Coordinates of C-alpha atoms in Angstrom, one line a residue:
M15 CA -78.3 -101.1 43.9
F16 CA -74.6 -100.7 43.2
D17 CA -74.1 -99.6 46.8
R18 CA -75.6 -102.9 48.0
L19 CA -73.3 -104.9 45.6
R20 CA -70.2 -103.0 46.9
E21 CA -71.4 -103.6 50.5
D22 CA -71.7 -107.3 49.8
V23 CA -68.1 -107.4 48.4
R24 CA -66.8 -105.4 51.4
T25 CA -68.5 -107.9 53.7
A26 CA -66.8 -110.8 52.0
L27 CA -63.4 -109.1 52.2
A28 CA -64.0 -108.4 55.9
K29 CA -65.2 -111.9 56.8
D30 CA -62.9 -114.1 54.7
P31 CA -59.2 -113.7 55.5
A32 CA -58.5 -115.6 52.2
A33 CA -60.2 -112.9 50.2
T34 CA -57.4 -111.0 48.3
S35 CA -59.2 -108.4 46.2
A36 CA -62.7 -107.0 45.4
I37 CA -62.5 -108.3 41.9
T38 CA -61.7 -111.8 43.0
V39 CA -64.6 -111.8 45.4
A40 CA -67.0 -110.3 42.9
L41 CA -66.1 -112.8 40.2
L42 CA -65.2 -116.0 42.0
Y43 CA -67.2 -116.3 45.2
P44 CA -70.2 -118.6 44.8
G45 CA -71.7 -117.7 48.2
L46 CA -71.8 -114.1 47.1
H47 CA -73.3 -115.0 43.7
A48 CA -76.0 -117.1 45.5
V49 CA -77.0 -114.1 47.6
W50 CA -77.1 -111.8 44.6
G51 CA -79.2 -114.4 42.7
Y52 CA -81.5 -114.7 45.8
R53 CA -82.0 -110.9 45.9
I54 CA -83.2 -110.8 42.3
A55 CA -85.4 -113.9 42.8
H56 CA -86.8 -112.4 46.1
L57 CA -87.8 -109.2 44.2
L58 CA -89.6 -111.4 41.6
W59 CA -91.3 -113.4 44.3
E60 CA -92.6 -110.3 46.1
R61 CA -94.0 -108.9 42.8
G62 CA -96.0 -112.2 42.2
F63 CA -93.7 -113.8 39.7
E64 CA -93.3 -116.9 41.8
F65 CA -92.6 -119.4 39.0
T66 CA -89.9 -117.2 37.5
A67 CA -88.4 -116.6 41.0
R68 CA -88.3 -120.3 41.7
A69 CA -86.8 -121.0 38.2
L70 CA -84.1 -118.4 38.9
S71 CA -83.3 -119.8 42.3
Q72 CA -82.9 -123.3 40.8
F73 CA -80.6 -121.9 38.1
V74 CA -78.5 -120.2 40.8
R75 CA -78.5 -123.5 42.7
L76 CA -77.1 -125.2 39.7
L77 CA -74.4 -122.7 39.3
T78 CA -73.4 -122.2 42.9
G79 CA -74.6 -125.3 44.9
V80 CA -76.5 -123.0 47.2
E81 CA -80.3 -123.1 47.3
I82 CA -82.1 -120.2 48.8
H83 CA -85.9 -120.1 48.5
P84 CA -87.0 -116.8 47.1
A85 CA -89.6 -116.3 49.8
A86 CA -87.0 -116.4 52.6
N87 CA -86.2 -113.1 54.2
I88 CA -82.5 -112.1 54.3
G89 CA -81.0 -109.0 55.8
R90 CA -77.9 -107.0 54.8
R91 CA -74.3 -108.1 54.7
F92 CA -75.2 -111.8 54.7
F93 CA -72.2 -113.9 53.7
I94 CA -71.9 -117.6 52.8
D95 CA -68.2 -118.6 53.0
H96 CA -67.3 -121.5 50.8
G97 CA -70.8 -121.4 49.3
A98 CA -71.6 -125.0 48.7
A99 CA -74.4 -127.4 49.8
V100 CA -76.3 -124.6 51.7
V101 CA -80.1 -124.8 51.9
V102 CA -82.3 -122.0 53.2
G103 CA -86.0 -122.8 53.4
E104 CA -89.0 -120.8 52.4
T105 CA -89.9 -119.3 55.8
A106 CA -86.4 -118.8 57.0
D107 CA -85.5 -115.3 58.3
I108 CA -81.9 -114.2 58.4
G109 CA -80.9 -110.9 60.0
D110 CA -78.1 -108.5 59.2
D111 CA -74.4 -109.4 59.4
V112 CA -74.9 -113.2 59.5
L113 CA -72.0 -115.4 58.5
M114 CA -72.8 -118.9 57.3
Y115 CA -70.3 -121.6 56.2
H116 CA -70.8 -124.4 53.7
G117 CA -73.1 -127.3 54.2
V118 CA -75.6 -125.5 56.4
T119 CA -79.3 -126.4 56.3
L120 CA -82.1 -124.1 57.6
G121 CA -84.8 -126.7 57.3
G122 CA -88.5 -127.0 58.1
D123 CA -90.3 -129.4 60.4
S124 CA -93.9 -129.1 59.2
M125 CA -95.8 -129.9 56.1
R126 CA -98.3 -127.1 56.9
R127 CA -98.1 -123.6 55.3
E128 CA -96.8 -121.9 58.4
K129 CA -93.5 -120.5 59.8
R130 CA -91.5 -123.7 59.8
H131 CA -87.9 -122.7 59.3
P132 CA -85.3 -121.0 61.6
T133 CA -84.8 -117.3 62.3
L134 CA -81.2 -116.1 62.6
E135 CA -81.0 -112.8 64.3
D136 CA -78.3 -110.2 63.6
G137 CA -74.7 -111.1 63.9
V138 CA -75.2 -114.9 64.0
T139 CA -72.4 -117.3 62.9
V140 CA -73.3 -120.8 61.7
G141 CA -70.5 -123.3 61.4
A142 CA -70.0 -125.7 58.5
N143 CA -72.3 -128.7 58.1
S144 CA -74.7 -127.5 60.8
T145 CA -78.4 -128.3 60.6
L146 CA -81.0 -126.0 62.1
I147 CA -84.6 -127.4 62.0
G148 CA -88.0 -125.8 62.7
D149 CA -89.4 -122.5 63.8
I150 CA -86.5 -121.8 66.2
V151 CA -84.7 -118.5 66.9
V152 CA -81.0 -118.2 67.1
G153 CA -80.4 -115.0 69.1
E154 CA -78.2 -112.0 68.3
N155 CA -74.5 -112.7 68.1
A156 CA -74.9 -116.4 68.8
T157 CA -72.6 -119.0 67.3
V158 CA -73.5 -122.5 66.1
G159 CA -70.5 -124.8 66.1
A160 CA -69.7 -126.8 63.0
G161 CA -71.6 -130.0 62.6
S162 CA -74.2 -129.1 65.2
V163 CA -77.9 -130.1 65.0
V164 CA -80.1 -127.3 66.5
V165 CA -83.7 -128.0 67.2
E166 CA -84.3 -125.5 70.1
D167 CA -83.9 -121.7 70.5
V168 CA -80.4 -120.4 71.1
A169 CA -80.0 -117.5 73.5
P170 CA -78.3 -114.3 72.3
E171 CA -74.5 -114.2 72.7
T172 CA -74.4 -118.0 73.2
T173 CA -72.3 -120.6 71.5
V174 CA -73.9 -124.0 71.0
A175 CA -72.3 -127.2 69.7
G176 CA -73.1 -130.9 69.3
S177 CA -76.0 -133.1 68.3
P178 CA -78.3 -132.1 69.7
A179 CA -76.7 -128.7 70.2
E180 CA -76.1 -127.6 73.8
P181 CA -74.6 -124.3 75.1
V182 CA -70.9 -124.3 75.5
E183 CA -69.8 -123.5 79.0
G184 CA -68.9 -119.8 79.6
T185 CA -71.1 -118.3 76.9
G186 CA -74.5 -116.5 76.9
A187 CA -77.0 -118.0 79.3
D188 CA -74.4 -120.1 81.1
R189 CA -72.2 -117.1 81.7
A190 CA -75.2 -115.1 83.1
T191 CA -76.1 -118.0 85.4
S192 CA -72.5 -118.3 86.6
E193 CA -72.3 -114.5 87.2
D194 CA -75.6 -114.6 89.1
A195 CA -74.3 -117.4 91.3
L196 CA -71.1 -115.4 92.1
E197 CA -73.2 -112.4 93.1
C198 CA -75.2 -114.5 95.5
E199 CA -72.1 -115.7 97.4

């Protein structure tokens, strides 16, 4: 357990150039506190203590401004920079080494009890105030630009931006298409 806590602090130090010390990160970073609270709530959820897990997640939300449903699945080294106004829905899946900024919503698009929230694969970065809606997949090492609205899958290694989000020229699928075209010439 303490190894995981140290890993989370090291992640914050590595991903936030403003982080000055491990003690500052451990005591004063609400995004980190939200992740730690989620991890406890998730354990409770998995053991069948759903009400207690939800109560804890709401308490953590009150303290940090970050709401992570305890049923969501989150990998290792997940970091929320400037942790405020973040919402992670019940069926969201977040891989390892994901960086998320403030104001991000991983929201659902269905009232049915089914997979209805986004999946962020390993290494994804999600810019501030972005909204990702529905059972979509953001591929490995993709980047979602600040303020984007994402309603469709994002290919690995691709940067998307805008509303609705579109690939930025020269990344991921666009780059592969351009390289394929060059090979044909």
